[in-house]
Amino acid sequence: MAAGTIRYWAAAKAAAGVAEEPYRADTLAEALDGARERHPGELARVLARCSFLIDGDPVGTRSHETVRLAEGGTVEVLPPFAGG
């Protein structure tokens, strides 16, 4: 199981109540399940609208169960941003 860091931005940060935290997971789906368990409530709704970067690479439309996480990696949780 890989260990790394989840970084929350904007509304995700507010919903989680932290800017970042460690994860232990093999896939993005497992890491997000862990985040939902640690922060029940609003974070689950926010995560449904977020996009994700894994070590700087966008996840896009890939299934979260297929996105493997590397040891020492970083998951960036990016809510939709307004403006332009």
PDB file of N, CA, C and O in Angstrom:
ATOM      1  N   MET A   1       0.847  -1.176   0.000  1.00  0.00           N
ATOM      2  CA  MET A   1       0.000   0.000   0.000  1.00  0.00           C
ATOM      3  C   MET A   1       0.892   1.238   0.000  1.00  0.00           C
ATOM      4  O   MET A   1       1.817   1.351   0.778  1.00  0.00           O
ATOM      5  N   ALA A   2       0.584   2.160  -0.898  1.00  0.00           N
ATOM      6  CA  ALA A   2       1.386   3.375  -1.033  1.00  0.00           C
ATOM      7  C   ALA A   2       0.990   4.412   0.011  1.00  0.00           C
ATOM      8  O   ALA A   2      -0.164   4.494   0.410  1.00  0.00           O
ATOM      9  N   ALA A   3       1.957   5.192   0.428  1.00  0.00           N
ATOM     10  CA  ALA A   3       1.710   6.303   1.350  1.00  0.00           C
ATOM     11  C   ALA A   3       2.085   7.596   0.640  1.00  0.00           C
ATOM     12  O   ALA A   3       3.081   7.656  -0.079  1.00  0.00           O
ATOM     13  N   GLY A   4       1.245   8.620   0.821  1.00  0.00           N
ATOM     14  CA  GLY A   4       1.506   9.908   0.201  1.00  0.00           C
ATOM     15  C   GLY A   4       0.686  10.984   0.875  1.00  0.00           C
ATOM     16  O   GLY A   4       0.270  10.836   2.024  1.00  0.00           O
ATOM     17  N   THR A   5       0.414  12.069   0.136  1.00  0.00           N
ATOM     18  CA  THR A   5      -0.281  13.228   0.680  1.00  0.00           C
ATOM     19  C   THR A   5      -1.460  13.604  -0.205  1.00  0.00           C
ATOM     20  O   THR A   5      -1.331  13.644  -1.426  1.00  0.00           O
ATOM     21  N   ILE A   6      -2.595  13.888   0.427  1.00  0.00           N
ATOM     22  CA  ILE A   6      -3.741  14.488  -0.251  1.00  0.00           C
ATOM     23  C   ILE A   6      -3.730  15.968   0.092  1.00  0.00           C
ATOM     24  O   ILE A   6      -3.651  16.328   1.272  1.00  0.00           O
ATOM     25  N   ARG A   7      -3.815  16.817  -0.927  1.00  0.00           N
ATOM     26  CA  ARG A   7      -3.898  18.260  -0.724  1.00  0.00           C
ATOM     27  C   ARG A   7      -5.281  18.727  -1.177  1.00  0.00           C
ATOM     28  O   ARG A   7      -5.695  18.469  -2.297  1.00  0.00           O
ATOM     29  N   TYR A   8      -5.957  19.420  -0.294  1.00  0.00           N
ATOM     30  CA  TYR A   8      -7.296  19.940  -0.575  1.00  0.00           C
ATOM     31  C   TYR A   8      -7.206  21.425  -0.902  1.00  0.00           C
ATOM     32  O   TYR A   8      -6.471  22.164  -0.244  1.00  0.00           O
ATOM     33  N   TRP A   9      -7.988  21.867  -1.879  1.00  0.00           N
ATOM     34  CA  TRP A   9      -8.004  23.265  -2.275  1.00  0.00           C
ATOM     35  C   TRP A   9      -9.417  23.821  -2.184  1.00  0.00           C
ATOM     36  O   TRP A   9     -10.396  23.112  -2.384  1.00  0.00           O
ATOM     37  N   ALA A  10      -9.527  25.099  -1.868  1.00  0.00           N
ATOM     38  CA  ALA A  10     -10.777  25.876  -1.868  1.00  0.00           C
ATOM     39  C   ALA A  10     -11.879  25.164  -1.081  1.00  0.00           C
ATOM     40  O   ALA A  10     -11.713  24.909   0.102  1.00  0.00           O
ATOM     41  N   ALA A  11     -13.016  24.866  -1.727  1.00  0.00           N
ATOM     42  CA  ALA A  11     -14.166  24.278  -1.029  1.00  0.00           C
ATOM     43  C   ALA A  11     -13.829  22.913  -0.436  1.00  0.00           C
ATOM     44  O   ALA A  11     -14.364  22.535   0.612  1.00  0.00           O
ATOM     45  N   ALA A  12     -12.941  22.154  -1.065  1.00  0.00           N
ATOM     46  CA  ALA A  12     -12.543  20.852  -0.517  1.00  0.00           C
ATOM     47  C   ALA A  12     -11.774  21.045   0.786  1.00  0.00           C
ATOM     48  O   ALA A  12     -11.963  20.299   1.754  1.00  0.00           O
ATOM     49  N   LYS A  13     -10.926  22.054   0.836  1.00  0.00           N
ATOM     50  CA  LYS A  13     -10.179  22.371   2.055  1.00  0.00           C
ATOM     51  C   LYS A  13     -11.135  22.765   3.174  1.00  0.00           C
ATOM     52  O   LYS A  13     -11.002  22.312   4.319  1.00  0.00           O
ATOM     53  N   ALA A  14     -12.126  23.582   2.847  1.00  0.00           N
ATOM     54  CA  ALA A  14     -13.107  23.997   3.856  1.00  0.00           C
ATOM     55  C   ALA A  14     -13.911  22.797   4.351  1.00  0.00           C
ATOM     56  O   ALA A  14     -14.159  22.663   5.552  1.00  0.00           O
ATOM     57  N   ALA A  15     -14.312  21.905   3.451  1.00  0.00           N
ATOM     58  CA  ALA A  15     -15.123  20.749   3.836  1.00  0.00           C
ATOM     59  C   ALA A  15     -14.323  19.735   4.657  1.00  0.00           C
ATOM     60  O   ALA A  15     -14.850  19.131   5.586  1.00  0.00           O
ATOM     61  N   ALA A  16     -13.046  19.556   4.319  1.00  0.00           N
ATOM     62  CA  ALA A  16     -12.205  18.612   5.056  1.00  0.00           C
ATOM     63  C   ALA A  16     -11.729  19.202   6.382  1.00  0.00           C
ATOM     64  O   ALA A  16     -11.450  18.465   7.327  1.00  0.00           O
ATOM     65  N   GLY A  17     -11.607  20.518   6.438  1.00  0.00           N
ATOM     66  CA  GLY A  17     -11.114  21.163   7.648  1.00  0.00           C
ATOM     67  C   GLY A  17      -9.603  21.116   7.788  1.00  0.00           C
ATOM     68  O   GLY A  17      -9.061  21.502   8.819  1.00  0.00           O
ATOM     69  N   VAL A  18      -8.922  20.649   6.751  1.00  0.00           N
ATOM     70  CA  VAL A  18      -7.461  20.603   6.728  1.00  0.00           C
ATOM     71  C   VAL A  18      -6.987  20.917   5.312  1.00  0.00           C
ATOM     72  O   VAL A  18      -7.708  20.693   4.340  1.00  0.00           O
ATOM     73  N   ALA A  19      -5.768  21.424   5.188  1.00  0.00           N
ATOM     74  CA  ALA A  19      -5.205  21.716   3.874  1.00  0.00           C
ATOM     75  C   ALA A  19      -4.614  20.464   3.230  1.00  0.00           C
ATOM     76  O   ALA A  19      -4.649  20.307   2.010  1.00  0.00           O
ATOM     77  N   GLU A  20      -4.078  19.572   4.065  1.00  0.00           N
ATOM     78  CA  GLU A  20      -3.513  18.320   3.545  1.00  0.00           C
ATOM     79  C   GLU A  20      -3.459  17.288   4.644  1.00  0.00           C
ATOM     80  O   GLU A  20      -3.526  17.617   5.830  1.00  0.00           O
ATOM     81  N   GLU A  21      -3.344  16.036   4.211  1.00  0.00           N
ATOM     82  CA  GLU A  21      -3.247  14.926   5.150  1.00  0.00           C
ATOM     83  C   GLU A  21      -2.635  13.727   4.441  1.00  0.00           C
ATOM     84  O   GLU A  21      -2.646  13.661   3.206  1.00  0.00           O
ATOM     85  N   PRO A  22      -2.104  12.793   5.193  1.00  0.00           N
ATOM     86  CA  PRO A  22      -1.518  11.609   4.570  1.00  0.00           C
ATOM     87  C   PRO A  22      -2.592  10.629   4.101  1.00  0.00           C
ATOM     88  O   PRO A  22      -3.711  10.618   4.608  1.00  0.00           O
ATOM     89  N   TYR A  23      -2.228   9.828   3.113  1.00  0.00           N
ATOM     90  CA  TYR A  23      -3.070   8.697   2.711  1.00  0.00           C
ATOM     91  C   TYR A  23      -2.227   7.434   2.709  1.00  0.00           C
ATOM     92  O   TYR A  23      -0.994   7.484   2.593  1.00  0.00           O
ATOM     93  N   ARG A  24      -2.901   6.311   2.830  1.00  0.00           N
ATOM     94  CA  ARG A  24      -2.315   4.987   2.603  1.00  0.00           C
ATOM     95  C   ARG A  24      -3.325   4.262   1.741  1.00  0.00           C
ATOM     96  O   ARG A  24      -4.387   3.864   2.214  1.00  0.00           O
ATOM     97  N   ALA A  25      -3.010   4.117   0.452  1.00  0.00           N
ATOM     98  CA  ALA A  25      -3.947   3.530  -0.497  1.00  0.00           C
ATOM     99  C   ALA A  25      -3.198   3.138  -1.762  1.00  0.00           C
ATOM    100  O   ALA A  25      -2.158   3.707  -2.081  1.00  0.00           O
ATOM    101  N   ASP A  26      -3.754   2.176  -2.473  1.00  0.00           N
ATOM    102  CA  ASP A  26      -3.172   1.763  -3.752  1.00  0.00           C
ATOM    103  C   ASP A  26      -3.779   2.502  -4.937  1.00  0.00           C
ATOM    104  O   ASP A  26      -3.139   2.648  -5.968  1.00  0.00           O
ATOM    105  N   THR A  27      -5.042   2.939  -4.795  1.00  0.00           N
ATOM    106  CA  THR A  27      -5.720   3.619  -5.891  1.00  0.00           C
ATOM    107  C   THR A  27      -6.332   4.929  -5.405  1.00  0.00           C
ATOM    108  O   THR A  27      -6.535   5.131  -4.204  1.00  0.00           O
ATOM    109  N   LEU A  28      -6.665   5.779  -6.371  1.00  0.00           N
ATOM    110  CA  LEU A  28      -7.334   7.030  -6.028  1.00  0.00           C
ATOM    111  C   LEU A  28      -8.667   6.751  -5.341  1.00  0.00           C
ATOM    112  O   LEU A  28      -9.015   7.425  -4.373  1.00  0.00           O
ATOM    113  N   ALA A  29      -9.401   5.746  -5.802  1.00  0.00           N
ATOM    114  CA  ALA A  29     -10.685   5.411  -5.172  1.00  0.00           C
ATOM    115  C   ALA A  29     -10.500   5.086  -3.695  1.00  0.00           C
ATOM    116  O   ALA A  29     -11.274   5.552  -2.851  1.00  0.00           O
ATOM    117  N   GLU A  30      -9.478   4.314  -3.354  1.00  0.00           N
ATOM    118  CA  GLU A  30      -9.223   3.963  -1.956  1.00  0.00           C
ATOM    119  C   GLU A  30      -8.846   5.195  -1.138  1.00  0.00           C
ATOM    120  O   GLU A  30      -9.290   5.359   0.005  1.00  0.00           O
ATOM    121  N   ALA A  31      -8.030   6.063  -1.712  1.00  0.00           N
ATOM    122  CA  ALA A  31      -7.622   7.282  -0.996  1.00  0.00           C
ATOM    123  C   ALA A  31      -8.830   8.175  -0.721  1.00  0.00           C
ATOM    124  O   ALA A  31      -8.972   8.727   0.368  1.00  0.00           O
ATOM    125  N   LEU A  32      -9.720   8.297  -1.711  1.00  0.00           N
ATOM    126  CA  LEU A  32     -10.904   9.139  -1.527  1.00  0.00           C
ATOM    127  C   LEU A  32     -11.892   8.508  -0.558  1.00  0.00           C
ATOM    128  O   LEU A  32     -12.535   9.223   0.219  1.00  0.00           O
ATOM    129  N   ASP A  33     -12.008   7.186  -0.576  1.00  0.00           N
ATOM    130  CA  ASP A  33     -12.862   6.514   0.409  1.00  0.00           C
ATOM    131  C   ASP A  33     -12.362   6.804   1.821  1.00  0.00           C
ATOM    132  O   ASP A  33     -13.150   7.074   2.724  1.00  0.00           O
ATOM    133  N   GLY A  34     -11.052   6.757   2.009  1.00  0.00           N
ATOM    134  CA  GLY A  34     -10.470   7.067   3.312  1.00  0.00           C
ATOM    135  C   GLY A  34     -10.755   8.497   3.730  1.00  0.00           C
ATOM    136  O   GLY A  34     -11.069   8.774   4.894  1.00  0.00           O
ATOM    137  N   ALA A  35     -10.676   9.432   2.781  1.00  0.00           N
ATOM    138  CA  ALA A  35     -10.966  10.834   3.084  1.00  0.00           C
ATOM    139  C   ALA A  35     -12.426  11.006   3.501  1.00  0.00           C
ATOM    140  O   ALA A  35     -12.722  11.731   4.454  1.00  0.00           O
ATOM    141  N   ARG A  36     -13.328  10.320   2.809  1.00  0.00           N
ATOM    142  CA  ARG A  36     -14.752  10.406   3.162  1.00  0.00           C
ATOM    143  C   ARG A  36     -15.005   9.851   4.559  1.00  0.00           C
ATOM    144  O   ARG A  36     -15.831  10.381   5.307  1.00  0.00           O
ATOM    145  N   GLU A  37     -14.306   8.794   4.926  1.00  0.00           N
ATOM    146  CA  GLU A  37     -14.464   8.207   6.266  1.00  0.00           C
ATOM    147  C   GLU A  37     -13.939   9.153   7.348  1.00  0.00           C
ATOM    148  O   GLU A  37     -14.544   9.286   8.405  1.00  0.00           O
ATOM    149  N   ARG A  38     -12.801   9.816   7.077  1.00  0.00           N
ATOM    150  CA  ARG A  38     -12.209  10.722   8.064  1.00  0.00           C
ATOM    151  C   ARG A  38     -12.997  12.018   8.208  1.00  0.00           C
ATOM    152  O   ARG A  38     -12.953  12.662   9.256  1.00  0.00           O
ATOM    153  N   HIS A  39     -13.698  12.413   7.137  1.00  0.00           N
ATOM    154  CA  HIS A  39     -14.401  13.697   7.123  1.00  0.00           C
ATOM    155  C   HIS A  39     -15.831  13.494   6.620  1.00  0.00           C
ATOM    156  O   HIS A  39     -16.177  13.920   5.510  1.00  0.00           O
ATOM    157  N   PRO A  40     -16.674  12.828   7.406  1.00  0.00           N
ATOM    158  CA  PRO A  40     -18.042  12.588   6.953  1.00  0.00           C
ATOM    159  C   PRO A  40     -18.810  13.900   6.798  1.00  0.00           C
ATOM    160  O   PRO A  40     -18.509  14.891   7.472  1.00  0.00           O
ATOM    161  N   GLY A  41     -19.754  13.888   5.902  1.00  0.00           N
ATOM    162  CA  GLY A  41     -20.590  15.081   5.717  1.00  0.00           C
ATOM    163  C   GLY A  41     -20.322  15.772   4.404  1.00  0.00           C
ATOM    164  O   GLY A  41     -20.333  15.156   3.333  1.00  0.00           O
ATOM    165  N   GLU A  42     -20.017  17.055   4.470  1.00  0.00           N
ATOM    166  CA  GLU A  42     -19.903  17.915   3.293  1.00  0.00           C
ATOM    167  C   GLU A  42     -18.824  17.472   2.310  1.00  0.00           C
ATOM    168  O   GLU A  42     -18.972  17.648   1.095  1.00  0.00           O
ATOM    169  N   LEU A  43     -17.732  16.887   2.787  1.00  0.00           N
ATOM    170  CA  LEU A  43     -16.640  16.529   1.878  1.00  0.00           C
ATOM    171  C   LEU A  43     -17.103  15.568   0.789  1.00  0.00           C
ATOM    172  O   LEU A  43     -16.693  15.711  -0.364  1.00  0.00           O
ATOM    173  N   ALA A  44     -17.950  14.623   1.096  1.00  0.00           N
ATOM    174  CA  ALA A  44     -18.436  13.673   0.075  1.00  0.00           C
ATOM    175  C   ALA A  44     -19.126  14.414  -1.065  1.00  0.00           C
ATOM    176  O   ALA A  44     -18.913  14.098  -2.244  1.00  0.00           O
ATOM    177  N   ARG A  45     -19.942  15.411  -0.739  1.00  0.00           N
ATOM    178  CA  ARG A  45     -20.629  16.181  -1.787  1.00  0.00           C
ATOM    179  C   ARG A  45     -19.634  16.988  -2.620  1.00  0.00           C
ATOM    180  O   ARG A  45     -19.748  17.078  -3.831  1.00  0.00           O
ATOM    181  N   VAL A  46     -18.643  17.557  -1.955  1.00  0.00           N
ATOM    182  CA  VAL A  46     -17.642  18.351  -2.666  1.00  0.00           C
ATOM    183  C   VAL A  46     -16.809  17.456  -3.583  1.00  0.00           C
ATOM    184  O   VAL A  46     -16.554  17.805  -4.744  1.00  0.00           O
ATOM    185  N   LEU A  47     -16.388  16.302  -3.096  1.00  0.00           N
ATOM    186  CA  LEU A  47     -15.563  15.405  -3.904  1.00  0.00           C
ATOM    187  C   LEU A  47     -16.256  14.978  -5.192  1.00  0.00           C
ATOM    188  O   LEU A  47     -15.600  14.751  -6.208  1.00  0.00           O
ATOM    189  N   ALA A  48     -17.571  14.874  -5.159  1.00  0.00           N
ATOM    190  CA  ALA A  48     -18.325  14.471  -6.358  1.00  0.00           C
ATOM    191  C   ALA A  48     -18.179  15.492  -7.489  1.00  0.00           C
ATOM    192  O   ALA A  48     -18.368  15.142  -8.662  1.00  0.00           O
ATOM    193  N   ARG A  49     -17.826  16.734  -7.159  1.00  0.00           N
ATOM    194  CA  ARG A  49     -17.694  17.791  -8.166  1.00  0.00           C
ATOM    195  C   ARG A  49     -16.242  18.121  -8.499  1.00  0.00           C
ATOM    196  O   ARG A  49     -15.984  18.967  -9.353  1.00  0.00           O
ATOM    197  N   CYS A  50     -15.301  17.478  -7.837  1.00  0.00           N
ATOM    198  CA  CYS A  50     -13.887  17.833  -7.975  1.00  0.00           C
ATOM    199  C   CYS A  50     -13.217  17.155  -9.159  1.00  0.00           C
ATOM    200  O   CYS A  50     -13.640  16.110  -9.636  1.00  0.00           O
ATOM    201  N   SER A  51     -12.119  17.767  -9.569  1.00  0.00           N
ATOM    202  CA  SER A  51     -11.175  17.108 -10.457  1.00  0.00           C
ATOM    203  C   SER A  51      -9.924  16.811  -9.627  1.00  0.00           C
ATOM    204  O   SER A  51      -9.740  17.359  -8.541  1.00  0.00           O
ATOM    205  N   PHE A  52      -9.078  15.926 -10.149  1.00  0.00           N
ATOM    206  CA  PHE A  52      -7.939  15.450  -9.372  1.00  0.00           C
ATOM    207  C   PHE A  52      -6.673  15.439 -10.217  1.00  0.00           C
ATOM    208  O   PHE A  52      -6.717  15.131 -11.411  1.00  0.00           O
ATOM    209  N   LEU A  53      -5.570  15.780  -9.580  1.00  0.00           N
ATOM    210  CA  LEU A  53      -4.245  15.637 -10.171  1.00  0.00           C
ATOM    211  C   LEU A  53      -3.490  14.615  -9.336  1.00  0.00           C
ATOM    212  O   LEU A  53      -3.512  14.674  -8.104  1.00  0.00           O
ATOM    213  N   ILE A  54      -2.820  13.698 -10.007  1.00  0.00           N
ATOM    214  CA  ILE A  54      -1.968  12.718  -9.333  1.00  0.00           C
ATOM    215  C   ILE A  54      -0.536  13.018  -9.745  1.00  0.00           C
ATOM    216  O   ILE A  54      -0.189  12.897 -10.927  1.00  0.00           O
ATOM    217  N   ASP A  55       0.250  13.460  -8.810  1.00  0.00           N
ATOM    218  CA  ASP A  55       1.636  13.841  -9.083  1.00  0.00           C
ATOM    219  C   ASP A  55       1.726  14.797 -10.272  1.00  0.00           C
ATOM    220  O   ASP A  55       2.600  14.676 -11.124  1.00  0.00           O
ATOM    221  N   GLY A  56       0.770  15.732 -10.332  1.00  0.00           N
ATOM    222  CA  GLY A  56       0.762  16.753 -11.367  1.00  0.00           C
ATOM    223  C   GLY A  56       0.041  16.384 -12.650  1.00  0.00           C
ATOM    224  O   GLY A  56      -0.139  17.238 -13.510  1.00  0.00           O
ATOM    225  N   ASP A  57      -0.387  15.137 -12.794  1.00  0.00           N
ATOM    226  CA  ASP A  57      -1.077  14.694 -14.010  1.00  0.00           C
ATOM    227  C   ASP A  57      -2.584  14.623 -13.776  1.00  0.00           C
ATOM    228  O   ASP A  57      -3.028  14.014 -12.792  1.00  0.00           O
ATOM    229  N   PRO A  58      -3.388  15.200 -14.685  1.00  0.00           N
ATOM    230  CA  PRO A  58      -4.838  15.156 -14.504  1.00  0.00           C
ATOM    231  C   PRO A  58      -5.392  13.737 -14.635  1.00  0.00           C
ATOM    232  O   PRO A  58      -4.949  12.962 -15.479  1.00  0.00           O
ATOM    233  N   VAL A  59      -6.363  13.418 -13.795  1.00  0.00           N
ATOM    234  CA  VAL A  59      -7.035  12.122 -13.847  1.00  0.00           C
ATOM    235  C   VAL A  59      -8.029  12.089 -14.999  1.00  0.00           C
ATOM    236  O   VAL A  59      -8.205  11.065 -15.655  1.00  0.00           O
ATOM    237  N   GLY A  60      -8.677  13.217 -15.251  1.00  0.00           N
ATOM    238  CA  GLY A  60      -9.662  13.284 -16.331  1.00  0.00           C
ATOM    239  C   GLY A  60     -10.843  12.371 -16.053  1.00  0.00           C
ATOM    240  O   GLY A  60     -11.333  12.299 -14.930  1.00  0.00           O
ATOM    241  N   THR A  61     -11.266  11.633 -17.065  1.00  0.00           N
ATOM    242  CA  THR A  61     -12.454  10.779 -16.949  1.00  0.00           C
ATOM    243  C   THR A  61     -12.117   9.332 -16.570  1.00  0.00           C
ATOM    244  O   THR A  61     -13.008   8.494 -16.540  1.00  0.00           O
ATOM    245  N   ARG A  62     -10.848   9.057 -16.276  1.00  0.00           N
ATOM    246  CA  ARG A  62     -10.485   7.690 -15.886  1.00  0.00           C
ATOM    247  C   ARG A  62     -11.199   7.283 -14.608  1.00  0.00           C
ATOM    248  O   ARG A  62     -11.396   8.093 -13.697  1.00  0.00           O
ATOM    249  N   SER A  63     -11.571   6.021 -14.533  1.00  0.00           N
ATOM    250  CA  SER A  63     -12.191   5.474 -13.327  1.00  0.00           C
ATOM    251  C   SER A  63     -11.192   5.554 -12.175  1.00  0.00           C
ATOM    252  O   SER A  63     -10.031   5.162 -12.314  1.00  0.00           O
ATOM    253  N   HIS A  64     -11.650   6.058 -11.032  1.00  0.00           N
ATOM    254  CA  HIS A  64     -10.754   6.221  -9.879  1.00  0.00           C
ATOM    255  C   HIS A  64     -10.196   4.895  -9.389  1.00  0.00           C
ATOM    256  O   HIS A  64      -9.116   4.860  -8.797  1.00  0.00           O
ATOM    257  N   GLU A  65     -10.901   3.804  -9.651  1.00  0.00           N
ATOM    258  CA  GLU A  65     -10.411   2.474  -9.260  1.00  0.00           C
ATOM    259  C   GLU A  65      -9.194   2.050 -10.079  1.00  0.00           C
ATOM    260  O   GLU A  65      -8.419   1.200  -9.655  1.00  0.00           O
ATOM    261  N   THR A  66      -9.002   2.645 -11.253  1.00  0.00           N
ATOM    262  CA  THR A  66      -7.888   2.260 -12.126  1.00  0.00           C
ATOM    263  C   THR A  66      -6.672   3.171 -11.982  1.00  0.00           C
ATOM    264  O   THR A  66      -5.630   2.899 -12.569  1.00  0.00           O
ATOM    265  N   VAL A  67      -6.813   4.249 -11.221  1.00  0.00           N
ATOM    266  CA  VAL A  67      -5.717   5.213 -11.068  1.00  0.00           C
ATOM    267  C   VAL A  67      -4.841   4.786  -9.890  1.00  0.00           C
ATOM    268  O   VAL A  67      -5.223   4.889  -8.733  1.00  0.00           O
ATOM    269  N   ARG A  68      -3.654   4.272 -10.207  1.00  0.00           N
ATOM    270  CA  ARG A  68      -2.724   3.776  -9.195  1.00  0.00           C
ATOM    271  C   ARG A  68      -1.965   4.942  -8.564  1.00  0.00           C
ATOM    272  O   ARG A  68      -1.614   5.909  -9.234  1.00  0.00           O
ATOM    273  N   LEU A  69      -1.706   4.826  -7.266  1.00  0.00           N
ATOM    274  CA  LEU A  69      -0.947   5.833  -6.533  1.00  0.00           C
ATOM    275  C   LEU A  69       0.451   5.320  -6.235  1.00  0.00           C
ATOM    276  O   LEU A  69       0.625   4.148  -5.906  1.00  0.00           O
ATOM    277  N   ALA A  70       1.429   6.210  -6.328  1.00  0.00           N
ATOM    278  CA  ALA A  70       2.827   5.849  -6.098  1.00  0.00           C
ATOM    279  C   ALA A  70       3.229   6.184  -4.664  1.00  0.00           C
ATOM    280  O   ALA A  70       2.676   7.098  -4.046  1.00  0.00           O
ATOM    281  N   GLU A  71       4.196   5.463  -4.168  1.00  0.00           N
ATOM    282  CA  GLU A  71       4.777   5.762  -2.857  1.00  0.00           C
ATOM    283  C   GLU A  71       5.318   7.187  -2.886  1.00  0.00           C
ATOM    284  O   GLU A  71       6.042   7.581  -3.810  1.00  0.00           O
ATOM    285  N   GLY A  72       4.936   7.983  -1.878  1.00  0.00           N
ATOM    286  CA  GLY A  72       5.398   9.364  -1.789  1.00  0.00           C
ATOM    287  C   GLY A  72       4.686  10.322  -2.722  1.00  0.00           C
ATOM    288  O   GLY A  72       5.106  11.465  -2.861  1.00  0.00           O
ATOM    289  N   GLY A  73       3.597   9.871  -3.334  1.00  0.00           N
ATOM    290  CA  GLY A  73       2.873  10.686  -4.306  1.00  0.00           C
ATOM    291  C   GLY A  73       1.986  11.735  -3.662  1.00  0.00           C
ATOM    292  O   GLY A  73       1.816  11.794  -2.448  1.00  0.00           O
ATOM    293  N   THR A  74       1.405  12.564  -4.543  1.00  0.00           N
ATOM    294  CA  THR A  74       0.513  13.623  -4.101  1.00  0.00           C
ATOM    295  C   THR A  74      -0.774  13.585  -4.917  1.00  0.00           C
ATOM    296  O   THR A  74      -0.738  13.510  -6.141  1.00  0.00           O
ATOM    297  N   VAL A  75      -1.896  13.637  -4.202  1.00  0.00           N
ATOM    298  CA  VAL A  75      -3.224  13.771  -4.810  1.00  0.00           C
ATOM    299  C   VAL A  75      -3.692  15.191  -4.548  1.00  0.00           C
ATOM    300  O   VAL A  75      -3.793  15.603  -3.402  1.00  0.00           O
ATOM    301  N   GLU A  76      -3.948  15.960  -5.619  1.00  0.00           N
ATOM    302  CA  GLU A  76      -4.486  17.307  -5.485  1.00  0.00           C
ATOM    303  C   GLU A  76      -5.989  17.236  -5.746  1.00  0.00           C
ATOM    304  O   GLU A  76      -6.416  16.692  -6.765  1.00  0.00           O
ATOM    305  N   VAL A  77      -6.783  17.775  -4.824  1.00  0.00           N
ATOM    306  CA  VAL A  77      -8.238  17.771  -4.922  1.00  0.00           C
ATOM    307  C   VAL A  77      -8.672  19.186  -5.289  1.00  0.00           C
ATOM    308  O   VAL A  77      -8.527  20.115  -4.493  1.00  0.00           O
ATOM    309  N   LEU A  78      -9.193  19.344  -6.514  1.00  0.00           N
ATOM    310  CA  LEU A  78      -9.491  20.666  -7.061  1.00  0.00           C
ATOM    311  C   LEU A  78     -10.984  20.832  -7.332  1.00  0.00           C
ATOM    312  O   LEU A  78     -11.505  20.300  -8.306  1.00  0.00           O
ATOM    313  N   PRO A  79     -11.672  21.597  -6.504  1.00  0.00           N
ATOM    314  CA  PRO A  79     -13.077  21.893  -6.778  1.00  0.00           C
ATOM    315  C   PRO A  79     -13.184  22.782  -8.015  1.00  0.00           C
ATOM    316  O   PRO A  79     -12.203  23.419  -8.404  1.00  0.00           O
ATOM    317  N   PRO A  80     -14.370  22.865  -8.605  1.00  0.00           N
ATOM    318  CA  PRO A  80     -14.542  23.797  -9.731  1.00  0.00           C
ATOM    319  C   PRO A  80     -14.261  25.226  -9.262  1.00  0.00           C
ATOM    320  O   PRO A  80     -14.645  25.610  -8.160  1.00  0.00           O
ATOM    321  N   PHE A  81     -13.577  25.965 -10.093  1.00  0.00           N
ATOM    322  CA  PHE A  81     -13.266  27.365  -9.791  1.00  0.00           C
ATOM    323  C   PHE A  81     -14.108  28.277 -10.665  1.00  0.00           C
ATOM    324  O   PHE A  81     -14.320  27.983 -11.833  1.00  0.00           O
ATOM    325  N   ALA A  82     -14.592  29.364 -10.103  1.00  0.00           N
ATOM    326  CA  ALA A  82     -15.361  30.348 -10.864  1.00  0.00           C
ATOM    327  C   ALA A  82     -14.437  31.450 -11.341  1.00  0.00           C
ATOM    328  O   ALA A  82     -13.332  31.622 -10.836  1.00  0.00           O
ATOM    329  N   GLY A  83     -14.894  32.176 -12.308  1.00  0.00           N
ATOM    330  CA  GLY A  83     -14.119  33.315 -12.780  1.00  0.00           C
ATOM    331  C   GLY A  83     -13.413  33.023 -14.077  1.00  0.00           C
ATOM    332  O   GLY A  83     -13.578  31.988 -14.684  1.00  0.00           O
ATOM    333  N   GLY A  84     -12.564  33.934 -14.470  1.00  0.00           N
ATOM    334  CA  GLY A  84     -11.880  33.713 -15.742  1.00  0.00           C
ATOM    335  C   GLY A  84     -10.908  34.785 -16.036  1.00  0.00           C
ATOM    336  O   GLY A  84     -10.538  35.642 -15.339  1.00  0.00           O
TER     337      GLY A  84
END
